[in-house]
């Protein structure tokens, strides 16, 4: 089994976000803002995860 790419991980996170919303009731602008904000938050969390993992692997953390 191969590990999903970062793009696939992000897409899965966005699908999960949509599962918690009544997204069909949102306007296109509202849906776009929701997904853009969720993707940005995912990237931020992914960056911090990578930093923490690097520190642990380097023996710093």
Short mmCIF file of N, CA and C in Angstrom, two decimals:
data_model
loop_
_atom_site.label_atom_id
_atom_site.label_comp_id
_atom_site.label_asym_id
_atom_site.label_seq_id
_atom_site.Cartn_x
_atom_site.Cartn_y
_atom_site.Cartn_z
N UNK A 1 0.85 -1.19 0.00
CA UNK A 1 0.00 0.00 0.00
C UNK A 1 0.89 1.25 0.00
N UNK A 2 0.64 2.15 -0.92
CA UNK A 2 1.43 3.37 -1.00
C UNK A 2 0.82 4.46 -0.14
N UNK A 3 1.68 5.33 0.32
CA UNK A 3 1.24 6.46 1.14
C UNK A 3 0.61 7.51 0.21
N UNK A 4 -0.50 8.10 0.64
CA UNK A 4 -1.12 9.13 -0.22
C UNK A 4 -0.22 10.35 -0.35
N UNK A 5 -0.31 11.00 -1.49
CA UNK A 5 0.45 12.23 -1.71
C UNK A 5 -0.12 13.35 -0.84
N UNK A 6 0.64 14.42 -0.64
CA UNK A 6 0.10 15.55 0.13
C UNK A 6 -1.20 16.10 -0.48
N UNK A 7 -1.30 16.10 -1.80
CA UNK A 7 -2.52 16.59 -2.44
C UNK A 7 -3.70 15.68 -2.11
N UNK A 8 -3.45 14.37 -2.08
CA UNK A 8 -4.52 13.43 -1.73
C UNK A 8 -4.91 13.58 -0.27
N UNK A 9 -3.92 13.79 0.61
CA UNK A 9 -4.22 14.00 2.02
C UNK A 9 -5.07 15.25 2.21
N UNK A 10 -4.72 16.32 1.50
CA UNK A 10 -5.48 17.57 1.59
C UNK A 10 -6.90 17.36 1.09
N UNK A 11 -7.03 16.67 -0.03
CA UNK A 11 -8.37 16.41 -0.59
C UNK A 11 -9.22 15.62 0.40
N UNK A 12 -8.61 14.62 1.05
CA UNK A 12 -9.35 13.84 2.05
C UNK A 12 -9.79 14.73 3.22
N UNK A 13 -8.92 15.64 3.64
CA UNK A 13 -9.27 16.55 4.73
C UNK A 13 -10.42 17.47 4.33
N UNK A 14 -10.41 17.94 3.08
CA UNK A 14 -11.49 18.81 2.61
C UNK A 14 -12.81 18.06 2.53
N UNK A 15 -12.78 16.80 2.09
CA UNK A 15 -13.99 15.99 2.05
C UNK A 15 -14.53 15.79 3.47
N UNK A 16 -13.62 15.58 4.41
CA UNK A 16 -14.03 15.43 5.81
C UNK A 16 -14.69 16.71 6.33
N UNK A 17 -14.13 17.87 5.99
CA UNK A 17 -14.71 19.15 6.38
C UNK A 17 -16.12 19.28 5.81
N UNK A 18 -16.27 18.93 4.54
CA UNK A 18 -17.59 19.05 3.91
C UNK A 18 -18.62 18.15 4.58
N UNK A 19 -18.17 17.03 5.12
CA UNK A 19 -19.09 16.13 5.81
C UNK A 19 -19.71 16.76 7.04
N UNK A 20 -19.06 17.76 7.61
CA UNK A 20 -19.57 18.40 8.81
C UNK A 20 -20.41 19.65 8.55
N UNK A 21 -20.61 19.97 7.29
CA UNK A 21 -21.36 21.18 6.92
C UNK A 21 -22.54 20.85 6.03
N UNK A 22 -23.52 21.72 6.07
CA UNK A 22 -24.61 21.64 5.09
C UNK A 22 -24.16 22.49 3.89
N UNK A 23 -23.14 22.00 3.21
CA UNK A 23 -22.47 22.78 2.18
C UNK A 23 -23.36 23.07 0.99
N UNK A 24 -24.38 22.29 0.77
CA UNK A 24 -25.28 22.55 -0.36
C UNK A 24 -26.11 23.81 -0.15
N UNK A 25 -26.18 24.26 1.09
CA UNK A 25 -26.91 25.49 1.38
C UNK A 25 -26.01 26.72 1.27
N UNK A 26 -24.71 26.53 1.06
CA UNK A 26 -23.79 27.65 0.95
C UNK A 26 -23.79 28.22 -0.46
N UNK A 27 -23.48 29.49 -0.55
CA UNK A 27 -23.27 30.09 -1.87
C UNK A 27 -21.92 29.61 -2.39
N UNK A 28 -21.67 29.85 -3.65
CA UNK A 28 -20.38 29.47 -4.22
C UNK A 28 -19.27 30.23 -3.50
N UNK A 29 -19.49 31.51 -3.21
CA UNK A 29 -18.50 32.28 -2.46
C UNK A 29 -18.25 31.67 -1.08
N UNK A 30 -19.33 31.32 -0.41
CA UNK A 30 -19.20 30.74 0.93
C UNK A 30 -18.48 29.40 0.90
N UNK A 31 -18.82 28.57 -0.07
CA UNK A 31 -18.17 27.27 -0.21
C UNK A 31 -16.69 27.45 -0.55
N UNK A 32 -16.40 28.40 -1.42
CA UNK A 32 -15.00 28.67 -1.80
C UNK A 32 -14.19 29.14 -0.59
N UNK A 33 -14.77 30.04 0.20
CA UNK A 33 -14.08 30.52 1.40
C UNK A 33 -13.85 29.39 2.40
N UNK A 34 -14.86 28.55 2.56
CA UNK A 34 -14.75 27.41 3.47
C UNK A 34 -13.61 26.49 3.05
N UNK A 35 -13.60 26.12 1.78
CA UNK A 35 -12.58 25.19 1.29
C UNK A 35 -11.19 25.82 1.26
N UNK A 36 -11.10 27.09 0.87
CA UNK A 36 -9.79 27.76 0.85
C UNK A 36 -9.24 27.88 2.26
N UNK A 37 -10.08 28.24 3.22
CA UNK A 37 -9.64 28.35 4.61
C UNK A 37 -9.23 27.00 5.17
N UNK A 38 -9.99 25.96 4.85
CA UNK A 38 -9.66 24.62 5.33
C UNK A 38 -8.36 24.12 4.71
N UNK A 39 -8.14 24.39 3.43
CA UNK A 39 -6.90 23.98 2.78
C UNK A 39 -5.71 24.72 3.38
N UNK A 40 -5.87 25.99 3.66
CA UNK A 40 -4.80 26.78 4.27
C UNK A 40 -4.48 26.25 5.66
N UNK A 41 -5.50 25.95 6.44
CA UNK A 41 -5.29 25.40 7.79
C UNK A 41 -4.60 24.05 7.71
N UNK A 42 -5.00 23.22 6.75
CA UNK A 42 -4.37 21.91 6.58
C UNK A 42 -2.89 22.08 6.25
N UNK A 43 -2.57 22.99 5.33
CA UNK A 43 -1.16 23.22 4.96
C UNK A 43 -0.35 23.70 6.17
N UNK A 44 -0.93 24.58 6.97
CA UNK A 44 -0.26 25.10 8.15
C UNK A 44 0.04 23.95 9.13
N UNK A 45 -0.96 23.13 9.40
CA UNK A 45 -0.78 21.99 10.30
C UNK A 45 0.24 21.01 9.74
N UNK A 46 0.21 20.78 8.44
CA UNK A 46 1.16 19.86 7.80
C UNK A 46 2.59 20.40 7.92
N UNK A 47 2.76 21.70 7.73
CA UNK A 47 4.08 22.30 7.87
C UNK A 47 4.62 22.11 9.28
N UNK A 48 3.78 22.38 10.28
CA UNK A 48 4.22 22.22 11.67
C UNK A 48 4.52 20.77 11.99
N UNK A 49 3.74 19.85 11.46
CA UNK A 49 3.99 18.43 11.66
C UNK A 49 5.37 18.07 11.11
N UNK A 50 5.65 18.53 9.90
CA UNK A 50 6.95 18.24 9.27
C UNK A 50 8.10 18.83 10.09
N UNK A 51 7.92 20.03 10.62
CA UNK A 51 8.96 20.65 11.45
C UNK A 51 9.19 19.83 12.72
N UNK A 52 8.10 19.48 13.39
CA UNK A 52 8.24 18.69 14.63
C UNK A 52 8.86 17.33 14.36
N UNK A 53 8.45 16.69 13.27
CA UNK A 53 9.01 15.39 12.93
C UNK A 53 10.51 15.51 12.64
N UNK A 54 10.88 16.54 11.92
CA UNK A 54 12.30 16.76 11.64
C UNK A 54 13.11 16.95 12.91
N UNK A 55 12.57 17.72 13.85
CA UNK A 55 13.27 17.91 15.12
C UNK A 55 13.41 16.61 15.90
N UNK A 56 12.35 15.81 15.91
CA UNK A 56 12.43 14.52 16.60
C UNK A 56 13.46 13.62 15.95
N UNK A 57 13.47 13.56 14.63
CA UNK A 57 14.41 12.70 13.93
C UNK A 57 15.84 13.18 14.10
N UNK A 58 16.03 14.49 14.28
CA UNK A 58 17.36 15.03 14.51
C UNK A 58 17.78 14.91 15.97
N UNK A 59 16.89 14.44 16.83
CA UNK A 59 17.21 14.28 18.25
C UNK A 59 17.10 15.55 19.04
N UNK A 60 16.50 16.59 18.46
CA UNK A 60 16.37 17.87 19.15
C UNK A 60 15.16 17.86 20.06
N UNK A 61 14.06 17.25 19.60
CA UNK A 61 12.79 17.28 20.34
C UNK A 61 12.69 16.15 21.24
#
